[in-house]
Amino acid sequence: DAKTTQPNSMESNEEEPVHLPCNHSTISGTDYIHWYRQLPSQGPEYVIHGLTSNVNNRMASLAIAEDRKSSTLILHRATLRDAAVYYCILRDSLTGTASKLTFGTGTRLQVTL
Amino acid sequence: DAGVIQSPRHEVTEMGQEVTLRCKPISGHNSLFWYRQTMMRGLELLIYFNNNVPIDDSGMPEDRFSAKMPNASFSTLKIQPSEPRDSAVYFCASRKGVDTGANVLTFGAGSRLTVL
């Protein structure tokens, strides 16, 4: 399975934009890029996903590099409630292993006043 | 929508006892997943079901662990006998639709198990 690399931790000030990077240099053409986050003492929560084009939803934006070897999750205005571990995950749509959502270590985002 | 419901939220038991964790998936979701989270190993997929049928149990650590899904609205994860190294948070998740790579999982709040 293609793997992802994320920084262990990042810090942000409240009300500032946050850019969370993810490298996936071995991504295949059929891999979707998914982002989940896990708030303290809660289960993982879906944030956003994309294949080739940039994506926006009410929670965040996903910017995908043209060669798809990296992506960035963008939180436009971080709040204290966004403090969580953010996971970047690849899911292959063709091999039948898409169900195996495999979590790495993620990026722990700290948001300060 | 009540989301994925897990019970109990917290369980403390003694080594050797049987533990049963329960999960009610979101109505209409046809796939169900059991994950385990520890500090050392992070989030691990234990087993998943499609339409109540176990598809992949390769993540189940050993024979002491078993999972069932008798119907579309209920699943159990049983540990017998339990051991201290089973202490973890166990998450259940469900998904709607066929496996496309694009559909998403909804997780429950988890069951925190402590085996003394």
PDB file of C-alpha atoms in Angstrom:
ATOM      1  CA  ASP A   1       0.000   0.000   0.000  1.00  0.00           C
ATOM      2  CA  ALA A   2       1.200   3.514  -0.773  1.00  0.00           C
ATOM      3  CA  LYS A   3       2.316   5.289   2.375  1.00  0.00           C
ATOM      4  CA  THR A   4       2.010   8.838   3.618  1.00  0.00           C
ATOM      5  CA  THR A   5       4.433  11.014   5.553  1.00  0.00           C
ATOM      6  CA  GLN A   6       3.259  13.761   7.871  1.00  0.00           C
ATOM      7  CA  PRO A   7       5.007  15.977  10.419  1.00  0.00           C
ATOM      8  CA  ASN A   8       4.530  14.716  13.950  1.00  0.00           C
ATOM      9  CA  SER A   9       3.218  18.015  15.259  1.00  0.00           C
ATOM     10  CA  MET A  10       2.326  21.561  14.294  1.00  0.00           C
ATOM     11  CA  GLU A  11       1.252  24.650  16.145  1.00  0.00           C
ATOM     12  CA  SER A  12      -1.075  27.412  15.128  1.00  0.00           C
ATOM     13  CA  ASN A  13      -2.577  30.523  16.590  1.00  0.00           C
ATOM     14  CA  GLU A  14      -6.307  30.770  16.854  1.00  0.00           C
ATOM     15  CA  GLU A  15      -8.023  32.535  13.970  1.00  0.00           C
ATOM     16  CA  GLU A  16      -5.021  31.903  11.729  1.00  0.00           C
ATOM     17  CA  PRO A  17      -5.004  29.587   8.682  1.00  0.00           C
ATOM     18  CA  VAL A  18      -3.323  26.215   9.089  1.00  0.00           C
ATOM     19  CA  HIS A  19      -1.690  24.210   6.312  1.00  0.00           C
ATOM     20  CA  LEU A  20      -1.141  20.557   7.182  1.00  0.00           C
ATOM     21  CA  PRO A  21       1.151  18.836   4.669  1.00  0.00           C
ATOM     22  CA  CYS A  22       1.182  15.223   3.567  1.00  0.00           C
ATOM     23  CA  ASN A  23       3.682  13.532   1.286  1.00  0.00           C
ATOM     24  CA  HIS A  24       2.646  10.466  -0.694  1.00  0.00           C
ATOM     25  CA  SER A  25       5.308  10.052  -3.350  1.00  0.00           C
ATOM     26  CA  THR A  26       4.295   6.462  -4.194  1.00  0.00           C
ATOM     27  CA  ILE A  27       0.632   7.276  -4.773  1.00  0.00           C
ATOM     28  CA  SER A  28      -1.036   5.404  -7.617  1.00  0.00           C
ATOM     29  CA  GLY A  29      -3.479   6.832 -10.098  1.00  0.00           C
ATOM     30  CA  THR A  30      -6.409   5.141  -8.398  1.00  0.00           C
ATOM     31  CA  ASP A  31      -5.634   6.233  -4.841  1.00  0.00           C
ATOM     32  CA  TYR A  32      -8.007   8.650  -3.166  1.00  0.00           C
ATOM     33  CA  ILE A  33      -6.502  11.005  -0.593  1.00  0.00           C
ATOM     34  CA  HIS A  34      -8.527  11.043   2.622  1.00  0.00           C
ATOM     35  CA  TRP A  35      -8.152  13.160   5.737  1.00  0.00           C
ATOM     36  CA  TYR A  36      -9.566  12.237   9.104  1.00  0.00           C
ATOM     37  CA  ARG A  37      -9.033  13.881  12.447  1.00  0.00           C
ATOM     38  CA  GLN A  38      -9.311  12.648  15.998  1.00  0.00           C
ATOM     39  CA  LEU A  39     -10.215  15.076  18.741  1.00  0.00           C
ATOM     40  CA  PRO A  40      -9.179  14.195  22.296  1.00  0.00           C
ATOM     41  CA  SER A  41     -11.132  11.261  23.713  1.00  0.00           C
ATOM     42  CA  GLN A  42     -13.191  10.847  20.553  1.00  0.00           C
ATOM     43  CA  GLY A  43     -13.256   8.551  17.562  1.00  0.00           C
ATOM     44  CA  PRO A  44     -11.749   9.573  14.228  1.00  0.00           C
ATOM     45  CA  GLU A  45     -13.868  11.941  12.198  1.00  0.00           C
ATOM     46  CA  TYR A  46     -13.936  12.315   8.420  1.00  0.00           C
ATOM     47  CA  VAL A  47     -12.715  15.689   7.185  1.00  0.00           C
ATOM     48  CA  ILE A  48     -12.343  15.634   3.407  1.00  0.00           C
ATOM     49  CA  HIS A  49     -11.145  13.574   0.481  1.00  0.00           C
ATOM     50  CA  GLY A  50     -10.118  14.051  -3.136  1.00  0.00           C
ATOM     51  CA  LEU A  51      -8.619  12.338  -6.143  1.00  0.00           C
ATOM     52  CA  THR A  52      -7.056  14.900  -8.455  1.00  0.00           C
ATOM     53  CA  SER A  53      -8.761  18.251  -8.089  1.00  0.00           C
ATOM     54  CA  ASN A  54      -8.759  20.565  -5.102  1.00  0.00           C
ATOM     55  CA  VAL A  55     -11.775  20.129  -2.862  1.00  0.00           C
ATOM     56  CA  ASN A  56     -13.636  22.369  -0.455  1.00  0.00           C
ATOM     57  CA  ASN A  57     -16.223  21.592   2.179  1.00  0.00           C
ATOM     58  CA  ARG A  58     -17.554  23.254   5.291  1.00  0.00           C
ATOM     59  CA  MET A  59     -14.706  21.931   7.413  1.00  0.00           C
ATOM     60  CA  ALA A  60     -11.632  22.428   5.276  1.00  0.00           C
ATOM     61  CA  SER A  61     -10.006  22.590   1.863  1.00  0.00           C
ATOM     62  CA  LEU A  62      -7.789  19.998   0.262  1.00  0.00           C
ATOM     63  CA  ALA A  63      -5.089  21.144  -2.127  1.00  0.00           C
ATOM     64  CA  ILE A  64      -3.580  18.369  -4.246  1.00  0.00           C
ATOM     65  CA  ALA A  65      -0.301  18.867  -6.051  1.00  0.00           C
ATOM     66  CA  GLU A  66      -0.385  18.533  -9.807  1.00  0.00           C
ATOM     67  CA  ASP A  67       1.763  15.366  -9.693  1.00  0.00           C
ATOM     68  CA  ARG A  68      -0.351  14.093  -6.757  1.00  0.00           C
ATOM     69  CA  LYS A  69       2.755  13.271  -4.745  1.00  0.00           C
ATOM     70  CA  SER A  70       1.711  15.610  -1.978  1.00  0.00           C
ATOM     71  CA  SER A  71      -1.356  17.306  -0.605  1.00  0.00           C
ATOM     72  CA  THR A  72      -2.227  19.941   1.964  1.00  0.00           C
ATOM     73  CA  LEU A  73      -5.180  20.144   4.293  1.00  0.00           C
ATOM     74  CA  ILE A  74      -6.129  23.758   4.861  1.00  0.00           C
ATOM     75  CA  LEU A  75      -8.093  24.956   7.867  1.00  0.00           C
ATOM     76  CA  HIS A  76      -8.974  28.514   6.972  1.00  0.00           C
ATOM     77  CA  ARG A  77      -9.364  29.831  10.516  1.00  0.00           C
ATOM     78  CA  ALA A  78      -8.156  27.536  13.254  1.00  0.00           C
ATOM     79  CA  THR A  79     -10.094  27.443  16.485  1.00  0.00           C
ATOM     80  CA  LEU A  80      -9.317  25.741  19.770  1.00  0.00           C
ATOM     81  CA  ARG A  81     -11.804  23.052  18.769  1.00  0.00           C
ATOM     82  CA  ASP A  82      -9.581  22.143  15.821  1.00  0.00           C
ATOM     83  CA  ALA A  83      -6.854  20.860  18.134  1.00  0.00           C
ATOM     84  CA  ALA A  84      -6.630  17.202  17.143  1.00  0.00           C
ATOM     85  CA  VAL A  85      -4.524  14.566  15.427  1.00  0.00           C
ATOM     86  CA  TYR A  86      -4.947  14.813  11.670  1.00  0.00           C
ATOM     87  CA  TYR A  87      -4.463  11.692   9.555  1.00  0.00           C
ATOM     88  CA  CYS A  88      -3.701  11.654   5.835  1.00  0.00           C
ATOM     89  CA  ILE A  89      -4.674   8.290   4.329  1.00  0.00           C
ATOM     90  CA  LEU A  90      -4.593   6.809   0.837  1.00  0.00           C
ATOM     91  CA  ARG A  91      -7.398   4.527  -0.269  1.00  0.00           C
ATOM     92  CA  ASP A  92      -7.082   2.512  -3.440  1.00  0.00           C
ATOM     93  CA  SER A  93     -10.325   2.260  -5.344  1.00  0.00           C
ATOM     94  CA  LEU A  94      -9.311  -0.708  -7.472  1.00  0.00           C
ATOM     95  CA  THR A  95      -7.496  -3.363  -5.505  1.00  0.00           C
ATOM     96  CA  GLY A  96     -10.301  -4.136  -3.113  1.00  0.00           C
ATOM     97  CA  THR A  97      -8.310  -2.966  -0.165  1.00  0.00           C
ATOM     98  CA  ALA A  98     -10.079   0.364   0.036  1.00  0.00           C
ATOM     99  CA  SER A  99     -11.891  -0.852   3.098  1.00  0.00           C
ATOM    100  CA  LYS A 100      -8.606  -1.144   4.920  1.00  0.00           C
ATOM    101  CA  LEU A 101      -8.419   2.421   6.101  1.00  0.00           C
ATOM    102  CA  THR A 102      -4.866   2.322   7.468  1.00  0.00           C
ATOM    103  CA  PHE A 103      -3.982   5.072   9.923  1.00  0.00           C
ATOM    104  CA  GLY A 104      -0.425   6.310  10.348  1.00  0.00           C
ATOM    105  CA  THR A 105       0.788   8.424  13.235  1.00  0.00           C
ATOM    106  CA  GLY A 106      -0.745  11.641  11.930  1.00  0.00           C
ATOM    107  CA  THR A 107       0.014  15.269  12.789  1.00  0.00           C
ATOM    108  CA  ARG A 108      -0.900  16.563  16.222  1.00  0.00           C
ATOM    109  CA  LEU A 109      -2.168  20.117  15.787  1.00  0.00           C
ATOM    110  CA  GLN A 110      -1.989  22.459  18.751  1.00  0.00           C
ATOM    111  CA  VAL A 111      -3.967  25.682  18.612  1.00  0.00           C
ATOM    112  CA  THR A 112      -3.147  28.479  20.997  1.00  0.00           C
ATOM    113  CA  LEU A 113      -4.821  31.749  21.836  1.00  0.00           C
TER     114      LEU A 113
ATOM    115  CA  ASP B   1     -29.124  10.379  13.149  1.00  0.00           C
ATOM    116  CA  ALA B   2     -27.707   8.942  16.365  1.00  0.00           C
ATOM    117  CA  GLY B   3     -24.424   7.963  14.775  1.00  0.00           C
ATOM    118  CA  VAL B   4     -22.520   4.793  15.587  1.00  0.00           C
ATOM    119  CA  ILE B   5     -23.348   3.719  19.115  1.00  0.00           C
ATOM    120  CA  GLN B   6     -20.896   1.752  21.221  1.00  0.00           C
ATOM    121  CA  SER B   7     -21.270   0.257  24.652  1.00  0.00           C
ATOM    122  CA  PRO B   8     -19.955   0.200  27.236  1.00  0.00           C
ATOM    123  CA  ARG B   9     -17.986   3.442  27.073  1.00  0.00           C
ATOM    124  CA  HIS B  10     -15.682   2.260  29.813  1.00  0.00           C
ATOM    125  CA  GLU B  11     -14.964  -1.239  31.061  1.00  0.00           C
ATOM    126  CA  VAL B  12     -12.609  -2.290  33.819  1.00  0.00           C
ATOM    127  CA  THR B  13     -12.139  -5.993  34.319  1.00  0.00           C
ATOM    128  CA  GLU B  14      -9.710  -8.472  35.734  1.00  0.00           C
ATOM    129  CA  MET B  15      -7.407 -10.679  33.755  1.00  0.00           C
ATOM    130  CA  GLY B  16      -9.096 -13.868  32.646  1.00  0.00           C
ATOM    131  CA  GLN B  17     -12.585 -12.415  32.489  1.00  0.00           C
ATOM    132  CA  GLU B  18     -14.689 -12.341  29.351  1.00  0.00           C
ATOM    133  CA  VAL B  19     -15.290  -8.943  27.784  1.00  0.00           C
ATOM    134  CA  THR B  20     -18.011  -8.135  25.262  1.00  0.00           C
ATOM    135  CA  LEU B  21     -18.068  -4.843  23.402  1.00  0.00           C
ATOM    136  CA  ARG B  22     -21.134  -3.855  21.454  1.00  0.00           C
ATOM    137  CA  CYS B  23     -21.771  -1.711  18.417  1.00  0.00           C
ATOM    138  CA  LYS B  24     -24.855  -0.421  16.649  1.00  0.00           C
ATOM    139  CA  PRO B  25     -23.997   0.955  13.212  1.00  0.00           C
ATOM    140  CA  ILE B  26     -25.822   3.758  11.466  1.00  0.00           C
ATOM    141  CA  SER B  27     -29.062   2.538   9.955  1.00  0.00           C
ATOM    142  CA  GLY B  28     -28.641   1.827   6.260  1.00  0.00           C
ATOM    143  CA  HIS B  29     -24.893   1.346   6.478  1.00  0.00           C
ATOM    144  CA  ASN B  30     -23.862  -2.039   5.162  1.00  0.00           C
ATOM    145  CA  SER B  31     -20.244  -2.284   6.300  1.00  0.00           C
ATOM    146  CA  LEU B  32     -18.930  -2.387   9.838  1.00  0.00           C
ATOM    147  CA  PHE B  33     -15.371  -2.113  11.134  1.00  0.00           C
ATOM    148  CA  TRP B  34     -13.694  -2.793  14.467  1.00  0.00           C
ATOM    149  CA  TYR B  35     -10.500  -0.869  15.284  1.00  0.00           C
ATOM    150  CA  ARG B  36      -8.248  -0.870  18.306  1.00  0.00           C
ATOM    151  CA  GLN B  37      -6.139   2.077  19.453  1.00  0.00           C
ATOM    152  CA  THR B  38      -3.142   1.961  21.781  1.00  0.00           C
ATOM    153  CA  MET B  39      -0.333   4.394  22.402  1.00  0.00           C
ATOM    154  CA  MET B  40       2.218   1.927  21.094  1.00  0.00           C
ATOM    155  CA  ARG B  41       0.476   0.745  17.926  1.00  0.00           C
ATOM    156  CA  GLY B  42      -1.921   3.549  17.082  1.00  0.00           C
ATOM    157  CA  LEU B  43      -5.162   2.695  15.273  1.00  0.00           C
ATOM    158  CA  GLU B  44      -5.328  -0.861  13.948  1.00  0.00           C
ATOM    159  CA  LEU B  45      -8.090  -2.483  11.937  1.00  0.00           C
ATOM    160  CA  LEU B  46      -9.126  -5.745  13.587  1.00  0.00           C
ATOM    161  CA  ILE B  47     -11.941  -6.989  11.360  1.00  0.00           C
ATOM    162  CA  TYR B  48     -14.615  -5.724   9.005  1.00  0.00           C
ATOM    163  CA  PHE B  49     -17.955  -6.970   7.755  1.00  0.00           C
ATOM    164  CA  ASN B  50     -19.845  -6.346   4.527  1.00  0.00           C
ATOM    165  CA  ASN B  51     -23.570  -7.101   4.683  1.00  0.00           C
ATOM    166  CA  ASN B  52     -23.062  -8.906   8.021  1.00  0.00           C
ATOM    167  CA  VAL B  53     -20.395 -11.225   6.567  1.00  0.00           C
ATOM    168  CA  PRO B  54     -16.827 -11.067   7.903  1.00  0.00           C
ATOM    169  CA  ILE B  55     -14.556 -10.126   5.014  1.00  0.00           C
ATOM    170  CA  ASP B  56     -11.124  -9.712   6.559  1.00  0.00           C
ATOM    171  CA  ASP B  57     -10.169 -10.711  10.093  1.00  0.00           C
ATOM    172  CA  SER B  58      -6.426 -10.665   9.528  1.00  0.00           C
ATOM    173  CA  GLY B  59      -6.049  -7.929  12.123  1.00  0.00           C
ATOM    174  CA  MET B  60      -7.559  -9.968  14.938  1.00  0.00           C
ATOM    175  CA  PRO B  61      -4.616 -10.512  17.282  1.00  0.00           C
ATOM    176  CA  GLU B  62      -5.328 -14.086  18.335  1.00  0.00           C
ATOM    177  CA  ASP B  63      -7.974 -16.676  18.995  1.00  0.00           C
ATOM    178  CA  ARG B  64      -9.022 -14.975  22.181  1.00  0.00           C
ATOM    179  CA  PHE B  65     -10.696 -12.346  20.020  1.00  0.00           C
ATOM    180  CA  SER B  66     -13.912 -13.011  18.130  1.00  0.00           C
ATOM    181  CA  ALA B  67     -16.429 -10.766  16.396  1.00  0.00           C
ATOM    182  CA  LYS B  68     -19.947 -11.390  15.228  1.00  0.00           C
ATOM    183  CA  MET B  69     -22.584  -9.502  13.329  1.00  0.00           C
ATOM    184  CA  PRO B  70     -25.869 -11.397  13.697  1.00  0.00           C
ATOM    185  CA  ASN B  71     -27.846  -8.705  11.880  1.00  0.00           C
ATOM    186  CA  ALA B  72     -27.412  -5.371  10.155  1.00  0.00           C
ATOM    187  CA  SER B  73     -27.939  -3.359  13.316  1.00  0.00           C
ATOM    188  CA  PHE B  74     -25.686  -5.072  15.830  1.00  0.00           C
ATOM    189  CA  SER B  75     -22.145  -6.361  16.227  1.00  0.00           C
ATOM    190  CA  THR B  76     -20.084  -7.662  19.121  1.00  0.00           C
ATOM    191  CA  LEU B  77     -16.373  -7.964  19.763  1.00  0.00           C
ATOM    192  CA  LYS B  78     -15.564 -10.524  22.418  1.00  0.00           C
ATOM    193  CA  ILE B  79     -12.308 -11.162  24.240  1.00  0.00           C
ATOM    194  CA  GLN B  80     -12.076 -14.400  26.210  1.00  0.00           C
ATOM    195  CA  PRO B  81     -10.007 -14.626  28.319  1.00  0.00           C
ATOM    196  CA  SER B  82      -8.894 -11.027  28.590  1.00  0.00           C
ATOM    197  CA  GLU B  83      -5.292 -10.050  29.331  1.00  0.00           C
ATOM    198  CA  PRO B  84      -3.724  -6.756  30.488  1.00  0.00           C
ATOM    199  CA  ARG B  85      -2.210  -6.211  27.031  1.00  0.00           C
ATOM    200  CA  ASP B  86      -5.742  -6.026  25.620  1.00  0.00           C
ATOM    201  CA  SER B  87      -6.188  -2.690  27.377  1.00  0.00           C
ATOM    202  CA  ALA B  88      -6.997  -0.188  24.656  1.00  0.00           C
ATOM    203  CA  VAL B  89      -9.756   1.903  23.161  1.00  0.00           C
ATOM    204  CA  TYR B  90     -11.878  -0.109  20.761  1.00  0.00           C
ATOM    205  CA  PHE B  91     -13.678   1.772  18.009  1.00  0.00           C
ATOM    206  CA  CYS B  92     -16.502   0.635  15.816  1.00  0.00           C
ATOM    207  CA  ALA B  93     -17.159   2.336  12.473  1.00  0.00           C
ATOM    208  CA  SER B  94     -19.719   1.911   9.741  1.00  0.00           C
ATOM    209  CA  ARG B  95     -19.931   2.812   6.063  1.00  0.00           C
ATOM    210  CA  LYS B  96     -22.658   3.037   3.489  1.00  0.00           C
ATOM    211  CA  GLY B  97     -22.420   1.626   0.010  1.00  0.00           C
ATOM    212  CA  VAL B  98     -19.962  -0.464  -1.882  1.00  0.00           C
ATOM    213  CA  ASP B  99     -16.236  -0.171  -1.477  1.00  0.00           C
ATOM    214  CA  THR B 100     -15.166   2.539  -3.912  1.00  0.00           C
ATOM    215  CA  GLY B 101     -12.263   4.164  -2.162  1.00  0.00           C
ATOM    216  CA  ALA B 102     -14.272   7.376  -1.997  1.00  0.00           C
ATOM    217  CA  ASN B 103     -16.907   6.552   0.577  1.00  0.00           C
ATOM    218  CA  VAL B 104     -16.203   7.423   4.175  1.00  0.00           C
ATOM    219  CA  LEU B 105     -16.325   5.789   7.568  1.00  0.00           C
ATOM    220  CA  THR B 106     -18.246   7.101  10.558  1.00  0.00           C
ATOM    221  CA  PHE B 107     -16.745   6.165  13.892  1.00  0.00           C
ATOM    222  CA  GLY B 108     -18.314   5.665  17.269  1.00  0.00           C
ATOM    223  CA  ALA B 109     -17.012   7.265  20.446  1.00  0.00           C
ATOM    224  CA  GLY B 110     -15.141   4.134  21.440  1.00  0.00           C
ATOM    225  CA  SER B 111     -15.052   1.696  24.342  1.00  0.00           C
ATOM    226  CA  ARG B 112     -12.126   2.119  26.703  1.00  0.00           C
ATOM    227  CA  LEU B 113     -11.090  -1.259  28.094  1.00  0.00           C
ATOM    228  CA  THR B 114      -8.802  -1.678  31.073  1.00  0.00           C
ATOM    229  CA  VAL B 115      -7.746  -5.189  32.042  1.00  0.00           C
ATOM    230  CA  LEU B 116      -6.113  -5.396  35.445  1.00  0.00           C
TER     231      LEU B 116
END
